[in-house]
């Protein structure tokens, strides 16, 4: 078996370096998503909240002044559900430290 070739007593097997592993992971992600950062946020694990619920809500492309623009919406389902209630005041904070430079944060808060 292949496993025995690598785990046989007295046999040392050299693996990939940390940089090689990271490079292969990035290459595999790039190939899987077609090089699109937008595709990466639409599927797990980046689309999920900590409790496993779907944090990704929508992805909308529309014509902009210099080319196509995209609006991506995230929100925890329990908090999005609050938008359906009557007489609710909401205060939103959409400041993300981890946003890529290619994204422009847009946020709006209002009382319902």
PDB file of C-alpha atoms in Angstrom:
ATOM      1  CA  UNK A   1       0.000   0.000   0.000  1.00  0.00           C
ATOM      2  CA  UNK A   2       1.048   3.569  -0.551  1.00  0.00           C
ATOM      3  CA  UNK A   3       0.638   4.458   3.126  1.00  0.00           C
ATOM      4  CA  UNK A   4       3.168   1.793   4.123  1.00  0.00           C
ATOM      5  CA  UNK A   5       5.741   3.311   1.780  1.00  0.00           C
ATOM      6  CA  UNK A   6       5.545   6.607   3.667  1.00  0.00           C
ATOM      7  CA  UNK A   7       5.091   5.326   7.218  1.00  0.00           C
ATOM      8  CA  UNK A   8       7.452   2.356   7.261  1.00  0.00           C
ATOM      9  CA  UNK A   9       9.711   2.251  10.359  1.00  0.00           C
ATOM     10  CA  UNK A  10      13.114   3.807   9.817  1.00  0.00           C
ATOM     11  CA  UNK A  11      12.069   5.547   6.624  1.00  0.00           C
ATOM     12  CA  UNK A  12      12.132   9.341   6.564  1.00  0.00           C
ATOM     13  CA  UNK A  13       9.804  11.075   4.159  1.00  0.00           C
ATOM     14  CA  UNK A  14      10.313  14.707   3.278  1.00  0.00           C
ATOM     15  CA  UNK A  15       7.114  16.704   2.774  1.00  0.00           C
ATOM     16  CA  UNK A  16       6.389  20.046   1.209  1.00  0.00           C
ATOM     17  CA  UNK A  17       7.520  23.261   2.815  1.00  0.00           C
ATOM     18  CA  UNK A  18       4.955  25.622   4.330  1.00  0.00           C
ATOM     19  CA  UNK A  19       5.347  28.013   1.391  1.00  0.00           C
ATOM     20  CA  UNK A  20       4.777  25.195  -1.112  1.00  0.00           C
ATOM     21  CA  UNK A  21       1.598  24.101   0.669  1.00  0.00           C
ATOM     22  CA  UNK A  22       0.248  27.665   0.808  1.00  0.00           C
ATOM     23  CA  UNK A  23       1.092  28.189  -2.867  1.00  0.00           C
ATOM     24  CA  UNK A  24      -0.760  25.005  -3.845  1.00  0.00           C
ATOM     25  CA  UNK A  25      -3.801  25.940  -1.764  1.00  0.00           C
ATOM     26  CA  UNK A  26      -3.986  29.375  -3.421  1.00  0.00           C
ATOM     27  CA  UNK A  27      -3.550  27.815  -6.875  1.00  0.00           C
ATOM     28  CA  UNK A  28      -6.286  25.239  -6.192  1.00  0.00           C
ATOM     29  CA  UNK A  29      -8.677  27.951  -4.963  1.00  0.00           C
ATOM     30  CA  UNK A  30      -7.880  30.105  -7.988  1.00  0.00           C
ATOM     31  CA  UNK A  31      -8.572  27.202 -10.357  1.00  0.00           C
ATOM     32  CA  UNK A  32     -11.760  26.196  -8.535  1.00  0.00           C
ATOM     33  CA  UNK A  33     -13.275  29.704  -8.541  1.00  0.00           C
ATOM     34  CA  UNK A  34     -11.932  30.748 -11.941  1.00  0.00           C
ATOM     35  CA  UNK A  35      -9.809  33.471 -10.377  1.00  0.00           C
ATOM     36  CA  UNK A  36     -12.865  35.387  -9.159  1.00  0.00           C
ATOM     37  CA  UNK A  37     -12.808  36.834  -5.640  1.00  0.00           C
ATOM     38  CA  UNK A  38     -16.580  37.124  -5.937  1.00  0.00           C
ATOM     39  CA  UNK A  39     -16.950  33.381  -6.427  1.00  0.00           C
ATOM     40  CA  UNK A  40     -14.999  32.737  -3.242  1.00  0.00           C
ATOM     41  CA  UNK A  41     -17.438  34.652  -1.028  1.00  0.00           C
ATOM     42  CA  UNK A  42     -20.469  32.829  -2.434  1.00  0.00           C
ATOM     43  CA  UNK A  43     -19.519  29.360  -1.199  1.00  0.00           C
ATOM     44  CA  UNK A  44     -18.411  27.893   2.152  1.00  0.00           C
ATOM     45  CA  UNK A  45     -16.440  28.572   4.228  1.00  0.00           C
ATOM     46  CA  UNK A  46     -16.523  32.309   3.426  1.00  0.00           C
ATOM     47  CA  UNK A  47     -20.308  32.335   2.980  1.00  0.00           C
ATOM     48  CA  UNK A  48     -21.082  30.898   6.422  1.00  0.00           C
ATOM     49  CA  UNK A  49     -21.566  32.480   9.847  1.00  0.00           C
ATOM     50  CA  UNK A  50     -19.850  30.904  12.861  1.00  0.00           C
ATOM     51  CA  UNK A  51     -22.932  28.833  13.651  1.00  0.00           C
ATOM     52  CA  UNK A  52     -22.966  27.387  10.115  1.00  0.00           C
ATOM     53  CA  UNK A  53     -25.913  29.413   8.814  1.00  0.00           C
ATOM     54  CA  UNK A  54     -25.622  31.101   5.421  1.00  0.00           C
ATOM     55  CA  UNK A  55     -24.165  34.593   5.963  1.00  0.00           C
ATOM     56  CA  UNK A  56     -24.025  35.377   2.224  1.00  0.00           C
ATOM     57  CA  UNK A  57     -27.339  36.936   1.115  1.00  0.00           C
ATOM     58  CA  UNK A  58     -27.005  38.219  -2.459  1.00  0.00           C
ATOM     59  CA  UNK A  59     -24.662  39.085  -5.320  1.00  0.00           C
ATOM     60  CA  UNK A  60     -25.976  41.629  -7.838  1.00  0.00           C
ATOM     61  CA  UNK A  61     -24.136  42.915 -10.938  1.00  0.00           C
ATOM     62  CA  UNK A  62     -25.219  46.132 -12.642  1.00  0.00           C
ATOM     63  CA  UNK A  63     -23.766  48.537 -15.259  1.00  0.00           C
ATOM     64  CA  UNK A  64     -21.574  51.245 -13.757  1.00  0.00           C
ATOM     65  CA  UNK A  65     -19.987  54.388 -15.169  1.00  0.00           C
ATOM     66  CA  UNK A  66     -16.705  52.688 -16.092  1.00  0.00           C
ATOM     67  CA  UNK A  67     -17.872  49.083 -16.404  1.00  0.00           C
ATOM     68  CA  UNK A  68     -19.851  46.520 -14.482  1.00  0.00           C
ATOM     69  CA  UNK A  69     -20.224  47.050 -10.740  1.00  0.00           C
ATOM     70  CA  UNK A  70     -21.209  44.455  -8.196  1.00  0.00           C
ATOM     71  CA  UNK A  71     -23.139  44.692  -4.949  1.00  0.00           C
ATOM     72  CA  UNK A  72     -22.587  41.851  -2.497  1.00  0.00           C
ATOM     73  CA  UNK A  73     -24.693  41.543   0.639  1.00  0.00           C
ATOM     74  CA  UNK A  74     -23.915  39.654   3.809  1.00  0.00           C
ATOM     75  CA  UNK A  75     -25.992  39.364   6.939  1.00  0.00           C
ATOM     76  CA  UNK A  76     -26.688  36.870   9.672  1.00  0.00           C
ATOM     77  CA  UNK A  77     -30.127  35.295   8.976  1.00  0.00           C
ATOM     78  CA  UNK A  78     -31.366  36.079  12.503  1.00  0.00           C
ATOM     79  CA  UNK A  79     -30.523  39.769  12.021  1.00  0.00           C
ATOM     80  CA  UNK A  80     -31.915  39.923   8.491  1.00  0.00           C
ATOM     81  CA  UNK A  81     -35.169  38.500   9.854  1.00  0.00           C
ATOM     82  CA  UNK A  82     -35.435  41.599  12.108  1.00  0.00           C
ATOM     83  CA  UNK A  83     -35.970  43.677   8.962  1.00  0.00           C
ATOM     84  CA  UNK A  84     -39.414  42.092   8.557  1.00  0.00           C
ATOM     85  CA  UNK A  85     -40.718  43.301  11.939  1.00  0.00           C
ATOM     86  CA  UNK A  86     -42.829  46.455  12.310  1.00  0.00           C
ATOM     87  CA  UNK A  87     -41.677  49.477  14.360  1.00  0.00           C
ATOM     88  CA  UNK A  88     -38.085  48.339  14.771  1.00  0.00           C
ATOM     89  CA  UNK A  89     -35.115  50.711  14.906  1.00  0.00           C
ATOM     90  CA  UNK A  90     -31.912  49.202  13.603  1.00  0.00           C
ATOM     91  CA  UNK A  91     -28.361  50.453  13.936  1.00  0.00           C
ATOM     92  CA  UNK A  92     -25.953  48.891  11.459  1.00  0.00           C
ATOM     93  CA  UNK A  93     -22.177  48.811  11.439  1.00  0.00           C
ATOM     94  CA  UNK A  94     -20.663  47.599   8.199  1.00  0.00           C
ATOM     95  CA  UNK A  95     -17.021  48.346   8.864  1.00  0.00           C
ATOM     96  CA  UNK A  96     -14.836  45.368   8.030  1.00  0.00           C
ATOM     97  CA  UNK A  97     -11.098  45.276   8.679  1.00  0.00           C
ATOM     98  CA  UNK A  98     -10.654  42.249   6.418  1.00  0.00           C
ATOM     99  CA  UNK A  99     -12.175  43.748   3.247  1.00  0.00           C
ATOM    100  CA  UNK A 100      -9.969  43.386   0.183  1.00  0.00           C
ATOM    101  CA  UNK A 101      -8.735  46.582  -1.477  1.00  0.00           C
ATOM    102  CA  UNK A 102     -10.905  45.779  -4.519  1.00  0.00           C
ATOM    103  CA  UNK A 103     -14.072  46.154  -2.393  1.00  0.00           C
ATOM    104  CA  UNK A 104     -15.640  49.454  -1.413  1.00  0.00           C
ATOM    105  CA  UNK A 105     -17.669  49.199   1.802  1.00  0.00           C
ATOM    106  CA  UNK A 106     -21.200  50.517   1.436  1.00  0.00           C
ATOM    107  CA  UNK A 107     -23.475  50.591   4.444  1.00  0.00           C
ATOM    108  CA  UNK A 108     -26.734  52.195   5.335  1.00  0.00           C
ATOM    109  CA  UNK A 109     -28.692  52.165   8.559  1.00  0.00           C
ATOM    110  CA  UNK A 110     -32.219  53.362   9.086  1.00  0.00           C
ATOM    111  CA  UNK A 111     -35.189  52.971  11.386  1.00  0.00           C
ATOM    112  CA  UNK A 112     -38.137  50.938  10.262  1.00  0.00           C
TER     113      UNK A 112
END
